[in-house]
CSV table of C-alpha atoms in Angstrom, one decimal:
chain,number,residue,atom,x,y,z
A,297,MET,CA,-234.3,-187.9,39.2
A,298,LEU,CA,-235.7,-186.0,36.2
A,299,GLY,CA,-232.7,-186.2,33.4
A,300,HIS,CA,-231.9,-184.7,29.8
A,301,PRO,CA,-229.1,-185.6,27.0
A,302,SER,CA,-228.2,-182.2,27.5
A,303,ILE,CA,-228.0,-181.2,31.4
A,304,ALA,CA,-224.4,-182.3,31.1
A,305,ARG,CA,-223.1,-179.6,28.5
A,306,THR,CA,-219.5,-180.0,29.2
A,307,PRO,CA,-216.6,-182.7,30.2
A,308,ALA,CA,-215.7,-181.4,33.6
A,309,TYR,CA,-219.7,-180.8,35.1
A,310,ARG,CA,-220.1,-184.6,34.1
A,311,TYR,CA,-216.6,-185.8,35.5
A,312,THR,CA,-217.7,-183.7,38.7
A,313,PHE,CA,-221.4,-185.0,38.2
A,314,PHE,CA,-220.6,-188.6,38.4
A,315,ILE,CA,-217.4,-188.3,41.5
A,316,SER,CA,-219.8,-186.4,43.9
A,317,PHE,CA,-222.4,-188.7,43.0
A,318,SER,CA,-220.6,-191.9,42.7
A,319,ARG,CA,-220.8,-192.7,46.3
A,320,PHE,CA,-224.6,-192.5,45.9
A,321,ARG,CA,-224.7,-195.0,42.9
A,322,SER,CA,-226.2,-197.9,45.2
A,323,LYS,CA,-229.3,-195.7,45.9
A,324,LEU,CA,-230.3,-194.6,42.6
A,325,HIS,CA,-233.8,-195.9,42.0
A,326,THR,CA,-235.5,-194.3,39.0
A,327,PHE,CA,-234.3,-191.5,36.1
A,328,ILE,CA,-237.6,-190.0,33.9
A,329,THR,CA,-237.3,-188.1,31.1
A,330,LEU,CA,-240.2,-186.6,29.2
A,331,SER,CA,-239.7,-186.0,25.7
A,332,SER,CA,-236.0,-185.5,25.6
A,333,SER,CA,-234.3,-186.3,22.5
A,334,HIS,CA,-232.2,-188.5,23.4
A,335,CYS,CA,-231.1,-189.3,20.1
A,336,GLY,CA,-231.0,-186.2,18.3
A,337,ASN,CA,-233.8,-185.0,15.9
A,338,LYS,CA,-232.3,-186.8,12.4
A,339,TYR,CA,-235.7,-188.9,12.0
A,340,MET,CA,-238.5,-186.1,12.9
A,341,THR,CA,-242.4,-186.9,11.8
A,342,SER,CA,-243.3,-183.7,10.9
A,343,ALA,CA,-241.8,-182.2,7.9
A,344,LEU,CA,-243.2,-179.0,8.8
A,345,VAL,CA,-241.3,-178.3,12.1
A,346,SER,CA,-237.9,-179.9,10.4
A,347,GLY,CA,-238.2,-177.4,7.6
A,348,GLY,CA,-238.7,-174.8,10.9
A,349,MET,CA,-235.2,-175.9,12.6
A,350,TRP,CA,-233.4,-175.9,8.6
A,351,ALA,CA,-234.3,-172.4,9.0
A,352,ILE,CA,-233.5,-171.4,12.0
A,353,MET,CA,-230.0,-173.7,12.1
A,354,GLN,CA,-229.6,-171.3,7.8
A,355,LEU,CA,-230.7,-168.0,9.4
A,356,GLN,CA,-228.8,-167.9,12.7
A,357,LYS,CA,-226.1,-169.9,14.6
A,358,SER,CA,-228.4,-172.6,16.7
A,359,THR,CA,-226.0,-174.7,19.3
A,360,LEU,CA,-228.6,-176.7,20.5
A,361,LEU,CA,-230.3,-177.6,17.1
A,362,GLU,CA,-227.1,-178.3,15.3
A,363,GLU,CA,-227.1,-180.5,18.0
A,364,LEU,CA,-230.1,-182.6,17.3
A,365,GLN,CA,-229.0,-182.4,14.3
A,366,LEU,CA,-225.8,-184.2,14.6
A,367,THR,CA,-224.2,-181.1,12.2
A,368,ASP,CA,-222.1,-179.7,15.5
A,369,LYS,CA,-219.7,-181.1,14.2
A,370,PRO,CA,-217.5,-182.4,10.7
A,371,SER,CA,-217.7,-186.1,11.8
A,372,ARG,CA,-220.9,-187.5,13.3
A,373,PRO,CA,-219.0,-189.3,15.5
A,374,ASP,CA,-217.7,-186.1,17.1
A,375,ALA,CA,-221.2,-184.8,17.3
A,376,PHE,CA,-222.1,-183.6,21.2
A,377,ILE,CA,-225.0,-186.5,21.5
A,378,TYR,CA,-223.0,-188.9,19.8
A,379,LYS,CA,-220.6,-188.7,22.4
A,380,LEU,CA,-223.0,-188.2,25.1
A,381,SER,CA,-224.5,-191.5,24.0
A,382,ALA,CA,-221.5,-193.4,24.6
A,383,GLU,CA,-221.1,-192.2,28.5
A,384,LYS,CA,-222.5,-194.5,30.5
A,385,GLY,CA,-224.9,-193.8,33.2
A,386,LEU,CA,-228.6,-195.3,32.9
A,387,GLU,CA,-227.4,-198.6,34.0
A,388,HIS,CA,-226.9,-197.9,37.3
A,389,PHE,CA,-230.7,-197.1,37.3
A,390,ARG,CA,-233.1,-199.7,38.6
A,391,PHE,CA,-236.1,-197.9,37.1
A,392,VAL,CA,-235.5,-196.1,33.3
A,393,ILE,CA,-238.7,-194.5,32.2
A,394,LEU,CA,-238.7,-192.8,28.6
A,395,VAL,CA,-242.5,-190.7,28.3
A,396,ALA,CA,-243.3,-190.0,25.3
A,397,SER,CA,-245.9,-188.3,23.1
A,398,ARG,CA,-247.3,-189.4,18.8
A,399,GLN,CA,-248.6,-186.3,19.5
A,400,ASP,CA,-245.2,-183.7,20.2
A,401,SER,CA,-243.7,-182.9,16.9
A,402,TYR,CA,-240.7,-181.5,18.2
A,403,VAL,CA,-239.0,-184.9,19.8
A,404,PRO,CA,-239.8,-188.1,17.7
A,405,VAL,CA,-241.0,-191.3,19.6
A,406,HIS,CA,-238.2,-193.6,19.1
A,407,SER,CA,-235.2,-190.5,20.3
A,408,ALA,CA,-237.8,-190.3,23.1
A,409,HIS,CA,-237.9,-194.0,23.6
A,410,ILE,CA,-234.4,-195.2,22.3
A,411,GLN,CA,-235.9,-197.1,19.5
A,412,ILE,CA,-233.7,-197.3,16.4
A,413,PRO,CA,-236.7,-196.3,13.7
A,414,ARG,CA,-237.2,-197.7,10.2
A,415,PRO,CA,-236.1,-195.0,8.6
A,416,ALA,CA,-232.7,-195.2,10.0
A,417,GLU,CA,-232.5,-199.2,9.2
A,418,ILE,CA,-232.9,-198.3,5.8
A,419,ASP,CA,-230.7,-194.4,5.6
A,420,ASN,CA,-227.4,-194.9,4.3
A,421,PRO,CA,-224.5,-195.8,6.8
A,422,ALA,CA,-223.4,-192.6,7.3
A,423,ASP,CA,-226.4,-191.2,8.9
A,424,GLY,CA,-228.8,-194.5,9.9
A,425,GLY,CA,-225.6,-196.0,11.3
A,426,ILE,CA,-224.9,-193.5,13.2
A,427,TYR,CA,-228.0,-193.0,15.1
A,428,ILE,CA,-228.0,-196.9,15.3
A,429,ASP,CA,-224.9,-196.7,17.2
A,430,MET,CA,-226.1,-194.3,19.4
A,431,ALA,CA,-229.4,-196.2,20.7
A,432,ARG,CA,-227.5,-199.2,21.5
A,433,ASN,CA,-224.2,-197.4,23.0
A,434,MET,CA,-227.2,-195.8,25.8
A,435,LEU,CA,-228.8,-199.8,25.9
A,436,SER,CA,-226.4,-202.5,25.6
A,437,PRO,CA,-224.8,-201.4,29.4
A,438,ILE,CA,-228.7,-202.1,30.9
A,439,MET,CA,-228.5,-205.4,28.3
A,440,LYS,CA,-225.2,-206.1,29.7
A,441,ASN,CA,-226.1,-206.0,33.5
A,442,GLN,CA,-229.7,-207.9,33.1
A,443,TYR,CA,-226.9,-211.0,32.6
A,444,ASP,CA,-224.8,-210.7,35.7
A,445,HIS,CA,-225.7,-212.6,38.5
A,446,LEU,CA,-224.2,-209.7,41.3
A,447,SER,CA,-226.6,-206.8,39.5
A,448,LYS,CA,-230.8,-205.7,40.6
A,449,GLY,CA,-230.9,-205.8,36.8
A,450,THR,CA,-232.5,-202.0,35.6
A,451,THR,CA,-235.8,-202.3,34.2
A,452,VAL,CA,-236.6,-200.2,30.8
A,453,ILE,CA,-240.2,-198.4,30.3
A,454,ARG,CA,-241.5,-197.0,27.9
A,455,LEU,CA,-244.5,-194.8,27.8
A,456,THR,CA,-246.5,-193.3,25.5
A,457,LEU,CA,-249.1,-190.3,26.7
A,458,ASP,CA,-251.6,-189.0,24.4
A,459,GLN,CA,-253.5,-186.2,25.4
A,460,LYS,CA,-256.9,-184.3,24.9
A,461,PHE,CA,-256.6,-180.4,24.3
A,462,SER,CA,-259.3,-178.4,24.9
A,463,SER,CA,-258.8,-176.0,21.5
A,464,ARG,CA,-257.3,-176.3,18.8
A,465,ASN,CA,-254.6,-174.0,18.3
A,466,VAL,CA,-251.4,-174.0,15.9
A,467,ASP,CA,-249.5,-174.7,19.0
A,468,ALA,CA,-251.8,-177.8,19.3
A,469,TRP,CA,-251.6,-178.1,14.8
A,470,ILE,CA,-247.6,-178.2,14.9
A,471,GLY,CA,-247.1,-180.6,18.0
A,472,ARG,CA,-245.7,-177.7,20.2
A,473,ALA,CA,-248.6,-177.9,23.0
A,474,ALA,CA,-247.9,-182.1,23.3
A,475,HIS,CA,-244.1,-181.1,23.9
A,476,VAL,CA,-244.8,-178.7,26.8
A,477,ALA,CA,-247.7,-180.4,28.0
A,478,MET,CA,-244.9,-182.6,29.5
A,479,LEU,CA,-242.8,-180.0,31.3
A,480,GLU,CA,-246.5,-178.0,32.6
A,481,THR,CA,-248.1,-180.5,34.2
A,482,PRO,CA,-247.3,-181.3,37.8
A,483,SER,CA,-249.7,-184.1,38.2
A,484,LEU,CA,-248.5,-186.4,34.6
A,485,VAL,CA,-245.2,-186.4,37.0
A,486,GLY,CA,-246.5,-187.6,40.3
A,487,SER,CA,-248.1,-190.0,38.5
A,488,LEU,CA,-245.0,-191.4,37.0
A,489,ASN,CA,-243.5,-191.9,41.1
């Protein structure tokens, strides 16, 4: 199953999805994400992309960008991605494969890998603490299952893929090429199975 945090957009959808799939829970095996921004884009590594996102948010309303920056609600714990991080689900899979690329400037590796970056650790509690909470929200149920003798446990695999691009164009320079390549390379998805 390929997944991304934004597939579950509404509470009604999540409820219907999990109720209808609850009978298949024992058959859930592998969950794969490709450059998915699980913890948002708060700590971007590219000033160019970060500035571009800020400019787009200033010029026009972009719900997705506001959600990724955790600015869609006045209080960060009410933000969509924060609430989504508190939803259980990953612990039902035998394997969780989180794929990222250092060349992808659109999704930070730490967000795709659900890891806590150093800037979040030293940032003010309002921002860094929320990021740390989101990572813990997603990984704590998995860790809890590791100690349950009745559970097979979940293995989290973090892959960092870097690609060779035939030409150095603007897309490669700004990190878009690596982001799009994850989705446009069928052999990549096939090799993960």
